[in-house]
CSV table of C-alpha atoms and ligand atoms in Angstrom, one decimal:
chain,number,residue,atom,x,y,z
A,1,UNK,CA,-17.4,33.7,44.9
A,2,UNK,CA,-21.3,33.6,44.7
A,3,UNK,CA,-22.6,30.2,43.8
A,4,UNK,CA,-25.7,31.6,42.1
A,5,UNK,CA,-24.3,31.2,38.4
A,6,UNK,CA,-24.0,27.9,39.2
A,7,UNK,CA,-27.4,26.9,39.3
A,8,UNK,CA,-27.8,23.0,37.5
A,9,UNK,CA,-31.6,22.0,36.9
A,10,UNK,CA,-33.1,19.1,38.9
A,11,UNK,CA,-34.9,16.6,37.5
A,12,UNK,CA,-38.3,17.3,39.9
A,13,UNK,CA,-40.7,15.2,38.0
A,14,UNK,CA,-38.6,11.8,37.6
A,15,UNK,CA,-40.1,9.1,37.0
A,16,UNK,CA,-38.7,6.2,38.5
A,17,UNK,CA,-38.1,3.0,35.9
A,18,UNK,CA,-36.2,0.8,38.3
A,19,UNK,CA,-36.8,0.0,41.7
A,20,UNK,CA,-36.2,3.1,43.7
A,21,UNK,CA,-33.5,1.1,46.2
A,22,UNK,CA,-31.2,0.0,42.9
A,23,UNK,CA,-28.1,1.6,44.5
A,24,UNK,CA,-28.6,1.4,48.1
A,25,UNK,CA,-25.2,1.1,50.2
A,26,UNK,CA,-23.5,1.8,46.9
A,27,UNK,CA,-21.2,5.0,46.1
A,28,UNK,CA,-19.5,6.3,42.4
A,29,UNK,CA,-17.0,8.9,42.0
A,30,UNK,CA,-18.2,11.0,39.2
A,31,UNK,CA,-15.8,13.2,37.5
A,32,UNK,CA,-17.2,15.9,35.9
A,33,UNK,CA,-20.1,15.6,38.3
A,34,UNK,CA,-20.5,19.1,38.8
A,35,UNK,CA,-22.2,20.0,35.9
A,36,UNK,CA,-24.0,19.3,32.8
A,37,UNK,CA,-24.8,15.8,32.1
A,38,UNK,CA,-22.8,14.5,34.8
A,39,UNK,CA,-24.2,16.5,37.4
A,40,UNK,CA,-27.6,14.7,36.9
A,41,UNK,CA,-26.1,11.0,36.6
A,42,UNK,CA,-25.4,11.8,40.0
A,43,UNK,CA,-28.7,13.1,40.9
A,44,UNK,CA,-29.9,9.5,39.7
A,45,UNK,CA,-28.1,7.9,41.4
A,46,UNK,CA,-28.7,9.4,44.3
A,47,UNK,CA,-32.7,9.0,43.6
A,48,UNK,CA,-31.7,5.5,43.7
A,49,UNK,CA,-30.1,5.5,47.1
A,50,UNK,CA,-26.1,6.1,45.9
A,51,UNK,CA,-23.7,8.2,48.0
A,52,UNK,CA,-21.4,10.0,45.4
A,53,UNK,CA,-18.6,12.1,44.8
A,54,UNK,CA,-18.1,14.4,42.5
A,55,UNK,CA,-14.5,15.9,41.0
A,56,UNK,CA,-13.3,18.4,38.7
A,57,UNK,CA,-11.3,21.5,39.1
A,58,UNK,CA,-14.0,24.6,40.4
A,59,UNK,CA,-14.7,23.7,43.9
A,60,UNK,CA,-17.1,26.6,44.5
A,61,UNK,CA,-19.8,25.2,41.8
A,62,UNK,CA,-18.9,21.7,43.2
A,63,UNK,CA,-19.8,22.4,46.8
A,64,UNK,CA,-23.4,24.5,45.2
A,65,UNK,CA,-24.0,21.5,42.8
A,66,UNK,CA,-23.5,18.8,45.9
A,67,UNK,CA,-25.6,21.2,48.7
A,68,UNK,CA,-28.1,21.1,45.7
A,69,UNK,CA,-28.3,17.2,44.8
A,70,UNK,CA,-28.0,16.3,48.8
A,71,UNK,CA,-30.9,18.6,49.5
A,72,UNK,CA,-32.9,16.7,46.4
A,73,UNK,CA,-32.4,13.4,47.3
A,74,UNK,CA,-31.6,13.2,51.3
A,75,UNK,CA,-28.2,11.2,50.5
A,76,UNK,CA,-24.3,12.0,50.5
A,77,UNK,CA,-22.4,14.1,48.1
A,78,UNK,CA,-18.9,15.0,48.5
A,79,UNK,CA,-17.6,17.6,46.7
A,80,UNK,CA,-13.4,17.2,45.9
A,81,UNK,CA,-11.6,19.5,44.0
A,82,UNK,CA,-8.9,18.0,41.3
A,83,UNK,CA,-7.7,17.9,37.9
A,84,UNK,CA,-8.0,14.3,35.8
A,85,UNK,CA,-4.9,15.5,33.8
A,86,UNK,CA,-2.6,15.5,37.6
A,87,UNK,CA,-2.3,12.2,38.4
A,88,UNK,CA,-1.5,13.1,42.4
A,89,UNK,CA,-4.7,14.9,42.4
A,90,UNK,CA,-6.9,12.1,41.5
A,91,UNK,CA,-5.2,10.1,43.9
A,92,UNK,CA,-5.7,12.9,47.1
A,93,UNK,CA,-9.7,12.8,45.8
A,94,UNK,CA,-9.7,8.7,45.5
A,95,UNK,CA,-8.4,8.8,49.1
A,96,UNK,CA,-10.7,11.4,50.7
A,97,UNK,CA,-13.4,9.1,48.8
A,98,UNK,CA,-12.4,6.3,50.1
A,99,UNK,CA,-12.2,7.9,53.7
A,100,UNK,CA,-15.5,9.2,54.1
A,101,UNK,CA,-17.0,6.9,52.7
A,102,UNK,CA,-14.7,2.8,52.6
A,103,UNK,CA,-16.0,2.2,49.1
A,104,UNK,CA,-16.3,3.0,45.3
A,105,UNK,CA,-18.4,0.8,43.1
A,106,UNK,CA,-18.7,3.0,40.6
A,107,UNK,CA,-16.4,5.3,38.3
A,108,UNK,CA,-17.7,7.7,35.6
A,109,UNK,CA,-15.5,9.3,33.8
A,110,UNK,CA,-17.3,12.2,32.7
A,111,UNK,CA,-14.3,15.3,32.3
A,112,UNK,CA,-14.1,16.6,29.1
A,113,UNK,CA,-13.2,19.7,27.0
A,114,UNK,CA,-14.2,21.1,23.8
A,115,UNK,CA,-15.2,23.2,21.4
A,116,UNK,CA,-15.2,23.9,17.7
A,117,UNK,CA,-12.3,24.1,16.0
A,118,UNK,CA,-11.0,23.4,12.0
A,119,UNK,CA,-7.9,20.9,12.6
A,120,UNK,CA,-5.9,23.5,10.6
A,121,UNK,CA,-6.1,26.5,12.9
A,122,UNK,CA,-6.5,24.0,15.9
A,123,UNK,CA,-2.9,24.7,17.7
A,124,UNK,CA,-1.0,21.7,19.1
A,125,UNK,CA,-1.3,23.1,22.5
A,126,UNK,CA,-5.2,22.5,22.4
A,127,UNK,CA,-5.3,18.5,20.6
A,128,UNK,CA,-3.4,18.0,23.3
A,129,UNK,CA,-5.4,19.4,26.1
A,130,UNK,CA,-8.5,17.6,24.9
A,131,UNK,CA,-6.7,14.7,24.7
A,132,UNK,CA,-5.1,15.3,28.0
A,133,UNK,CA,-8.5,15.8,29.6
A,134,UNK,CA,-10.4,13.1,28.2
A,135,UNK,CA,-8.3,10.6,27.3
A,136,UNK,CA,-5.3,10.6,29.9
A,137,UNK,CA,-8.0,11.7,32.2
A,138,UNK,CA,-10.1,8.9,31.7
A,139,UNK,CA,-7.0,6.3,31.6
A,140,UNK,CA,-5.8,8.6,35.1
A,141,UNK,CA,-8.6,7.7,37.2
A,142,UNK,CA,-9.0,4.5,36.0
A,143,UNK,CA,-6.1,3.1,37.3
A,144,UNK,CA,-6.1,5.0,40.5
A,145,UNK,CA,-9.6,3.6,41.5
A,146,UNK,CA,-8.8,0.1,40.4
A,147,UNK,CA,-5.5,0.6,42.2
A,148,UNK,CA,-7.3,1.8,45.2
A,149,UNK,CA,-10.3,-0.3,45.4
A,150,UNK,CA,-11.3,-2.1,42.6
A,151,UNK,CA,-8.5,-4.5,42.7
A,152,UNK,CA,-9.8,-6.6,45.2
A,153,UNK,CA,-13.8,-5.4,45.5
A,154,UNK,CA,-15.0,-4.9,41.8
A,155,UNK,CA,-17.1,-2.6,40.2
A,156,UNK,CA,-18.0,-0.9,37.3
A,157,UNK,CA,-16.6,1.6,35.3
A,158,UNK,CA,-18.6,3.9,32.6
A,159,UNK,CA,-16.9,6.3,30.2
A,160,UNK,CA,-19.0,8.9,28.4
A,161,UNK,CA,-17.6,9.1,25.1
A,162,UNK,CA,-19.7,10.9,21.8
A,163,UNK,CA,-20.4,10.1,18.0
A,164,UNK,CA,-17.9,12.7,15.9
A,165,UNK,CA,-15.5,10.2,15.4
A,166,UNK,CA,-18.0,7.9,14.3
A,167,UNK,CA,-18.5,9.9,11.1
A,168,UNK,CA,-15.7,12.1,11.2
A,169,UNK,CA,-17.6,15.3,12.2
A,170,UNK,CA,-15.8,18.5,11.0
A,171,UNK,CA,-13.7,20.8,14.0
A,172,UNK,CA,-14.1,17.4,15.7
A,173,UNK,CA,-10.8,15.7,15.2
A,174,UNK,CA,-9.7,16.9,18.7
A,175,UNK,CA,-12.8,15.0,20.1
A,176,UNK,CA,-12.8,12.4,17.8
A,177,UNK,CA,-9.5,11.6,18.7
A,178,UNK,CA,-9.6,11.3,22.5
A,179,UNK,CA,-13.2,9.5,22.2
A,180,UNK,CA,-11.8,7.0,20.1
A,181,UNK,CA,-8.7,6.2,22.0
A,182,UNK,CA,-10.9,5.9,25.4
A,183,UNK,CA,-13.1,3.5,23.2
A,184,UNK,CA,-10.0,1.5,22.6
A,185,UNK,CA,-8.9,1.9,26.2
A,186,UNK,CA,-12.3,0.4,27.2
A,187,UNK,CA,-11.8,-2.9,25.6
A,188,UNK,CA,-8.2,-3.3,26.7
A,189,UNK,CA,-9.4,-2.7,30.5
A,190,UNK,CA,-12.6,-4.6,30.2
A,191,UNK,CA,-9.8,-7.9,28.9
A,192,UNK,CA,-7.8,-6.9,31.8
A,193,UNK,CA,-9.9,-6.3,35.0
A,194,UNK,CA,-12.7,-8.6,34.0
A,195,UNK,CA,-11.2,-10.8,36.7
A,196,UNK,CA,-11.3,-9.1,39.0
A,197,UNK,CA,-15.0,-8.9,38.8
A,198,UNK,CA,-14.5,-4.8,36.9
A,199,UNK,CA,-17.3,-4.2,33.9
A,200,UNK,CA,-16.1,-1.3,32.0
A,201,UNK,CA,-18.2,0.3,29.6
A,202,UNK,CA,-18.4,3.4,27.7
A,203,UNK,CA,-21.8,5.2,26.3
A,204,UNK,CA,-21.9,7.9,23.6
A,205,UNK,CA,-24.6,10.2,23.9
A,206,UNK,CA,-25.4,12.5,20.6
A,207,UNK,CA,-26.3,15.8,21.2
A,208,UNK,CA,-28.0,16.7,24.8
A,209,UNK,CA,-29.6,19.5,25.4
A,210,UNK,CA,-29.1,21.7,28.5
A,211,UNK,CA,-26.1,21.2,28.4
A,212,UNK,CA,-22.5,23.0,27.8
A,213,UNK,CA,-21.5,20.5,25.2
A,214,UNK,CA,-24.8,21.4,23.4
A,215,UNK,CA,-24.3,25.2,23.6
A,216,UNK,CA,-20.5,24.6,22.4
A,217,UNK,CA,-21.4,22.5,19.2
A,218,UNK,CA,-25.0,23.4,17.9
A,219,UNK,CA,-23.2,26.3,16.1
A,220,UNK,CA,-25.4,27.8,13.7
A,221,UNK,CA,-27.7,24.5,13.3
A,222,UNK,CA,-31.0,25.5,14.9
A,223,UNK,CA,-33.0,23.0,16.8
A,224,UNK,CA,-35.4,22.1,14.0
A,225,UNK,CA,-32.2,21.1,12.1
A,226,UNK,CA,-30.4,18.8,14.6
A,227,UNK,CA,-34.2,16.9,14.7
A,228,UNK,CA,-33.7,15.9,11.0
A,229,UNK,CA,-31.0,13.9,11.4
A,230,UNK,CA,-32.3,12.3,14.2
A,231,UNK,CA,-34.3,9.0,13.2
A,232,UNK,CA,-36.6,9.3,16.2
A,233,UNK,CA,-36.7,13.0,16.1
A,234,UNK,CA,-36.1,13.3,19.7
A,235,UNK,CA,-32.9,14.8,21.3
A,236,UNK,CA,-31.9,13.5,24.2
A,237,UNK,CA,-32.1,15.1,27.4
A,238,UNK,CA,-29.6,14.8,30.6
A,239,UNK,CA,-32.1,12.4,32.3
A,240,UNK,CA,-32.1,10.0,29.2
A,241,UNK,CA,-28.5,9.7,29.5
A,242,UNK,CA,-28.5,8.8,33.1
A,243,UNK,CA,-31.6,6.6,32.8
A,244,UNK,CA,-29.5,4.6,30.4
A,245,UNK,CA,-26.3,4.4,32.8
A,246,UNK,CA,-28.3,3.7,35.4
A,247,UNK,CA,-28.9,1.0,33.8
A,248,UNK,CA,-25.6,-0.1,32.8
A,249,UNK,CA,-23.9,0.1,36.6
A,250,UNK,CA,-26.5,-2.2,37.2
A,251,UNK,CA,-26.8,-6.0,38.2
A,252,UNK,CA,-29.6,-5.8,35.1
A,253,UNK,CA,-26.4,-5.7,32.7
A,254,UNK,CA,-24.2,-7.8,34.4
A,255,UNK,CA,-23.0,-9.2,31.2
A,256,UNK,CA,-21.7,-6.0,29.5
A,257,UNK,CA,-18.0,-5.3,29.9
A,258,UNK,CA,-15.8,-3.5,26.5
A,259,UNK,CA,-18.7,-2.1,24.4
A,260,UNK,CA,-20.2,1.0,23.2
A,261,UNK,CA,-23.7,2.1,24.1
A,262,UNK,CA,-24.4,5.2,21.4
A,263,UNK,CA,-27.3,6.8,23.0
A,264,UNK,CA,-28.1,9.0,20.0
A,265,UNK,CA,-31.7,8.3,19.0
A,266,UNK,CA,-30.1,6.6,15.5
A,267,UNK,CA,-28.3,9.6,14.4
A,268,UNK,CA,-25.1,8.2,14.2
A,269,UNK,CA,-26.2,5.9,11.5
A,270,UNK,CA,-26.6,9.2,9.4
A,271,UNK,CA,-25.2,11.2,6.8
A,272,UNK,CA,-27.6,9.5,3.6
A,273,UNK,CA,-30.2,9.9,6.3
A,274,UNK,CA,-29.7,13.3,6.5
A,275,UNK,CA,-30.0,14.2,3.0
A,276,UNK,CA,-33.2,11.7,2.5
A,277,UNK,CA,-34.8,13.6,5.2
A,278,UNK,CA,-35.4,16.7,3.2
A,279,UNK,CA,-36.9,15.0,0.7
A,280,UNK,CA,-40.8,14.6,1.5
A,281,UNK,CA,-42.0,10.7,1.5
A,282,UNK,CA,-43.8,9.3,-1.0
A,283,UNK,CA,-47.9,9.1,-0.6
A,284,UNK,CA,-48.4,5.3,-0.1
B,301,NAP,P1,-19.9,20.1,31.0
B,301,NAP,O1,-21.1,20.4,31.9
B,301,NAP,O2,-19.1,21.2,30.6
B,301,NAP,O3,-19.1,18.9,31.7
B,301,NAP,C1,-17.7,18.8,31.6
B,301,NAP,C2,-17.2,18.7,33.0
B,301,NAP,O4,-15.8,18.3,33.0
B,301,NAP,C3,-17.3,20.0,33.8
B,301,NAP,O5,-18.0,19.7,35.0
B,301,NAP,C4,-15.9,20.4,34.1
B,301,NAP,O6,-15.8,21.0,35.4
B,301,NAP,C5,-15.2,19.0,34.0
B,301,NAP,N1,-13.8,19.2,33.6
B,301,NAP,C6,-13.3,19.7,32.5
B,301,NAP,N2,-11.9,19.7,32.5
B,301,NAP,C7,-11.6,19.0,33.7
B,301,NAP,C8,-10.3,18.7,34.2
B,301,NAP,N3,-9.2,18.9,33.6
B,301,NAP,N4,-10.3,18.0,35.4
B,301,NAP,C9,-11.5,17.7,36.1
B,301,NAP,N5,-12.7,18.0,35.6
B,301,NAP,C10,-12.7,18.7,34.4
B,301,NAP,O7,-20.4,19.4,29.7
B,301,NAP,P2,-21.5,18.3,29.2
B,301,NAP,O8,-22.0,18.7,27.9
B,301,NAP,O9,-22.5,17.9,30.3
B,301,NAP,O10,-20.5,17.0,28.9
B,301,NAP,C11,-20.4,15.9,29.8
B,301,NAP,C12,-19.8,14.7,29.1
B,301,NAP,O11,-20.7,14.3,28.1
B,301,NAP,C13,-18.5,14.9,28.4
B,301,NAP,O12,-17.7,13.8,28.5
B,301,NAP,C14,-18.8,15.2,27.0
B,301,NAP,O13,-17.8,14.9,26.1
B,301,NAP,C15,-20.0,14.2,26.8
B,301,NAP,N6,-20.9,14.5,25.7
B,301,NAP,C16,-21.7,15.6,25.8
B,301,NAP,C17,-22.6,15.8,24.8
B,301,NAP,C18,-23.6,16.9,24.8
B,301,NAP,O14,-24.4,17.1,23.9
B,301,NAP,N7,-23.6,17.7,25.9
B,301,NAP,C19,-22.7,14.9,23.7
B,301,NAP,C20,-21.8,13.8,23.6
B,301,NAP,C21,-20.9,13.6,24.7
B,301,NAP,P3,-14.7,22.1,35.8
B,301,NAP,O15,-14.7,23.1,34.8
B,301,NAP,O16,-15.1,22.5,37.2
B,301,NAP,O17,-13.4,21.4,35.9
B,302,COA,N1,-10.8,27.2,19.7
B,302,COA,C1,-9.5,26.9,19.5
B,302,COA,N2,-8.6,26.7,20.4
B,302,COA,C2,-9.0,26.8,21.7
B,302,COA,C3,-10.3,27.1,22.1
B,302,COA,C4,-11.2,27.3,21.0
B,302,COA,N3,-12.5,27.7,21.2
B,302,COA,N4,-10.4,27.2,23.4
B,302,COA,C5,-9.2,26.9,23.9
B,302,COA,N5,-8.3,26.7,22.9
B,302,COA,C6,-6.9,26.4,23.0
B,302,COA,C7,-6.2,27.5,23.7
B,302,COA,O1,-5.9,28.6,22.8
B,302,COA,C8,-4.9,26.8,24.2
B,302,COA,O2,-4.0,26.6,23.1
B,302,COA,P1,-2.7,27.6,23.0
B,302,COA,O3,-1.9,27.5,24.2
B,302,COA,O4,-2.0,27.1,21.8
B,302,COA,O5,-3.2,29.0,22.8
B,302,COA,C9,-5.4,25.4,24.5
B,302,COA,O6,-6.7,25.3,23.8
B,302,COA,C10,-5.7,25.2,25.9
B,302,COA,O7,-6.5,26.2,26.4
B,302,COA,P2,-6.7,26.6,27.9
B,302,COA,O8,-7.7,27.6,28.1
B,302,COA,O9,-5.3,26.9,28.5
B,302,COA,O10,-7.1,25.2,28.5
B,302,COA,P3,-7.8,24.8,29.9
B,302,COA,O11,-7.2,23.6,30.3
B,302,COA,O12,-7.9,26.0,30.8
B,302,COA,O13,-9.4,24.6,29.4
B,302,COA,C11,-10.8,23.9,27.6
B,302,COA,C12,-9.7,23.5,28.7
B,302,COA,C13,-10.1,24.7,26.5
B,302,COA,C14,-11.3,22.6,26.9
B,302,COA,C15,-11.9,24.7,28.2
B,302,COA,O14,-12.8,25.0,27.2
B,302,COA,C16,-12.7,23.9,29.3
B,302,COA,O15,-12.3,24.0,30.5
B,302,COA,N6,-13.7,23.2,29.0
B,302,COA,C17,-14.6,22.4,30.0
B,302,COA,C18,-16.0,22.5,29.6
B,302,COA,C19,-16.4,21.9,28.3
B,302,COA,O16,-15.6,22.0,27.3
B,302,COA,N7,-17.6,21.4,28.2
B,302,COA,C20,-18.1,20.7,27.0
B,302,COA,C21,-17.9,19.2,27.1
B,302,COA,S1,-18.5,18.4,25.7
């Protein structure tokens, strides 16, 4: 199959806000690392001197997307084909990690599905694939990498969740559903394996653009009309949202563990907001 289609844009002109060695000797298992937002959490990483591995179920854009970021950034990328829904999968891709490279510090659980959907036409086969994606996928290979490694080493585990539940966005519930539930599973894991020296966190970006996620849920709303319920009128890009996780896997928030970063630009805080904002302001 030709890997041309699969073609995931670089961030060339990064600008580096932590020290440039951050991750050295360090390497994360990214699922969903193939694309979208994902894709470049591992590129930032690997700016930052991070072997990685990325996972999800089309090994011919993984294998473009890792020649791509290893060309980039002159470190390691191993692409692994597996589903987060199979269990035995994860565990093949957690052990090929862990043979090439004897270590993961870091887990993102990045896999998701969606797409628009009223809750009364959504059929029962497709809550539960989302859920099976996201949530079980997220609880999945959670368990296999603290099984595997974190156990006894430690680490840091980051889930990307979103803001529809938040608010109850419409031809969500699907989303809003597994989100939630991987919010809850946060805080139960981050009780759990803080012992054993495991942070687990989970940020919610709102929407990103350049991204799948984007294209699936803008519907009809144009740009102009997502920026008005945005408090800072900015919305976010792929490189925001791994500038801020950066930032979480490292030493710099060694005191986070169970919480919710909603990286958002205020938008969550919304719906009045919304309304106000067509309304011009007064003259002071
Ligand atoms: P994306 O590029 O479509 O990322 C989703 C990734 O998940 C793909 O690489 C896909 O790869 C993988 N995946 C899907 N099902 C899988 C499965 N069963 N097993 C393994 N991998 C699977 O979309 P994105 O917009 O960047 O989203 C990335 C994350 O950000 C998601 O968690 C999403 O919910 C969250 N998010 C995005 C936005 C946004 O505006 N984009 C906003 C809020 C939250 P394969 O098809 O190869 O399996
Ligand atoms: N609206 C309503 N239902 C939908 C749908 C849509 N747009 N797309 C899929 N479904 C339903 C299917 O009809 C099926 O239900 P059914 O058996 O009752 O007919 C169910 O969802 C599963 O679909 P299927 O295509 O078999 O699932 P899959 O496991 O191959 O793919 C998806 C999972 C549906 C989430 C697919 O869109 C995907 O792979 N997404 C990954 C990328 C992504 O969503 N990125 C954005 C992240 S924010």
């Amino acid at each position: 199959m030709s890997t041309e289609k699969f073609v995931e844009p670089l961030c060339y002109d990064y600008k580096y806000l932590f020290r440039p060695d951050l991750l050295k000797g360090k390497v994360a298992f990214i699922t969903g690392g193939g694309s979208g937002i994902c894709f470049t959490i591992a590129e930032i990483f690997m700016r930052h001197q991070c072997d990685t591995v990325i996972v999800s179920r089309n090994l011919t854009r993984l294998q473009a997307s890792s020649k791509c970021l290893e060309n980039a950034t002159g470190q390691k990328c191993l692409p692994v084909k597996a589903d987060v829904r199979k269990p035995e999968e994860i565990k093949e891709a957690v052990i090929k990690a862990l043979q090439e490279f004897q270590r993961i510090d870091i887990l993102i659980n990045g896999a998701a599905g969606n797409f628009l959907c009223p809750a009364a036409k959504l059929s029962f086969n497709a809550f539960r694939t989302v859920m099976d994606i996201d949530t079980m996928g997220t609880f999945n290979a959670s368990k296999i990498v603290f099984e595997k490694y974190m156990t006894d080493h430690g680490g840091v585990i980051v889930n990307i969740t979103s803001t529809q539940h938040i608010s109850g966005v419409p031809m969500q519930c699907h989303v809003g559903a597994a989100k939630s539930a991987i919010e809850a599973l946060t805080k139960h894991l981050a009780v759990e394996w803080g012992p054993n020296n495991v942070r687990i966190m989970c940020v919610a970006p709102g929407p990103v653009e350049e991204t799948e996620g984007y294209r699936r849920l803008a519907g009809p709303a144009s740009k102009e009309d997502i920026l008005k319920i945005i408090p800072i009128r900015k919305i976010g890009t792929r490189c925001d949202i791994a500038n801020i996780i950066l930032f979480v896997v490292s030493e710099a928030a060694g005191l986070l563990t169970g919480s919710c970063i909603i990286a958002d630009g205020g938008s969550w805080m919304g719906m009045m907001s919304a309304v106000f904002n067509q309304i011009p302001p007064p003259k002071l």
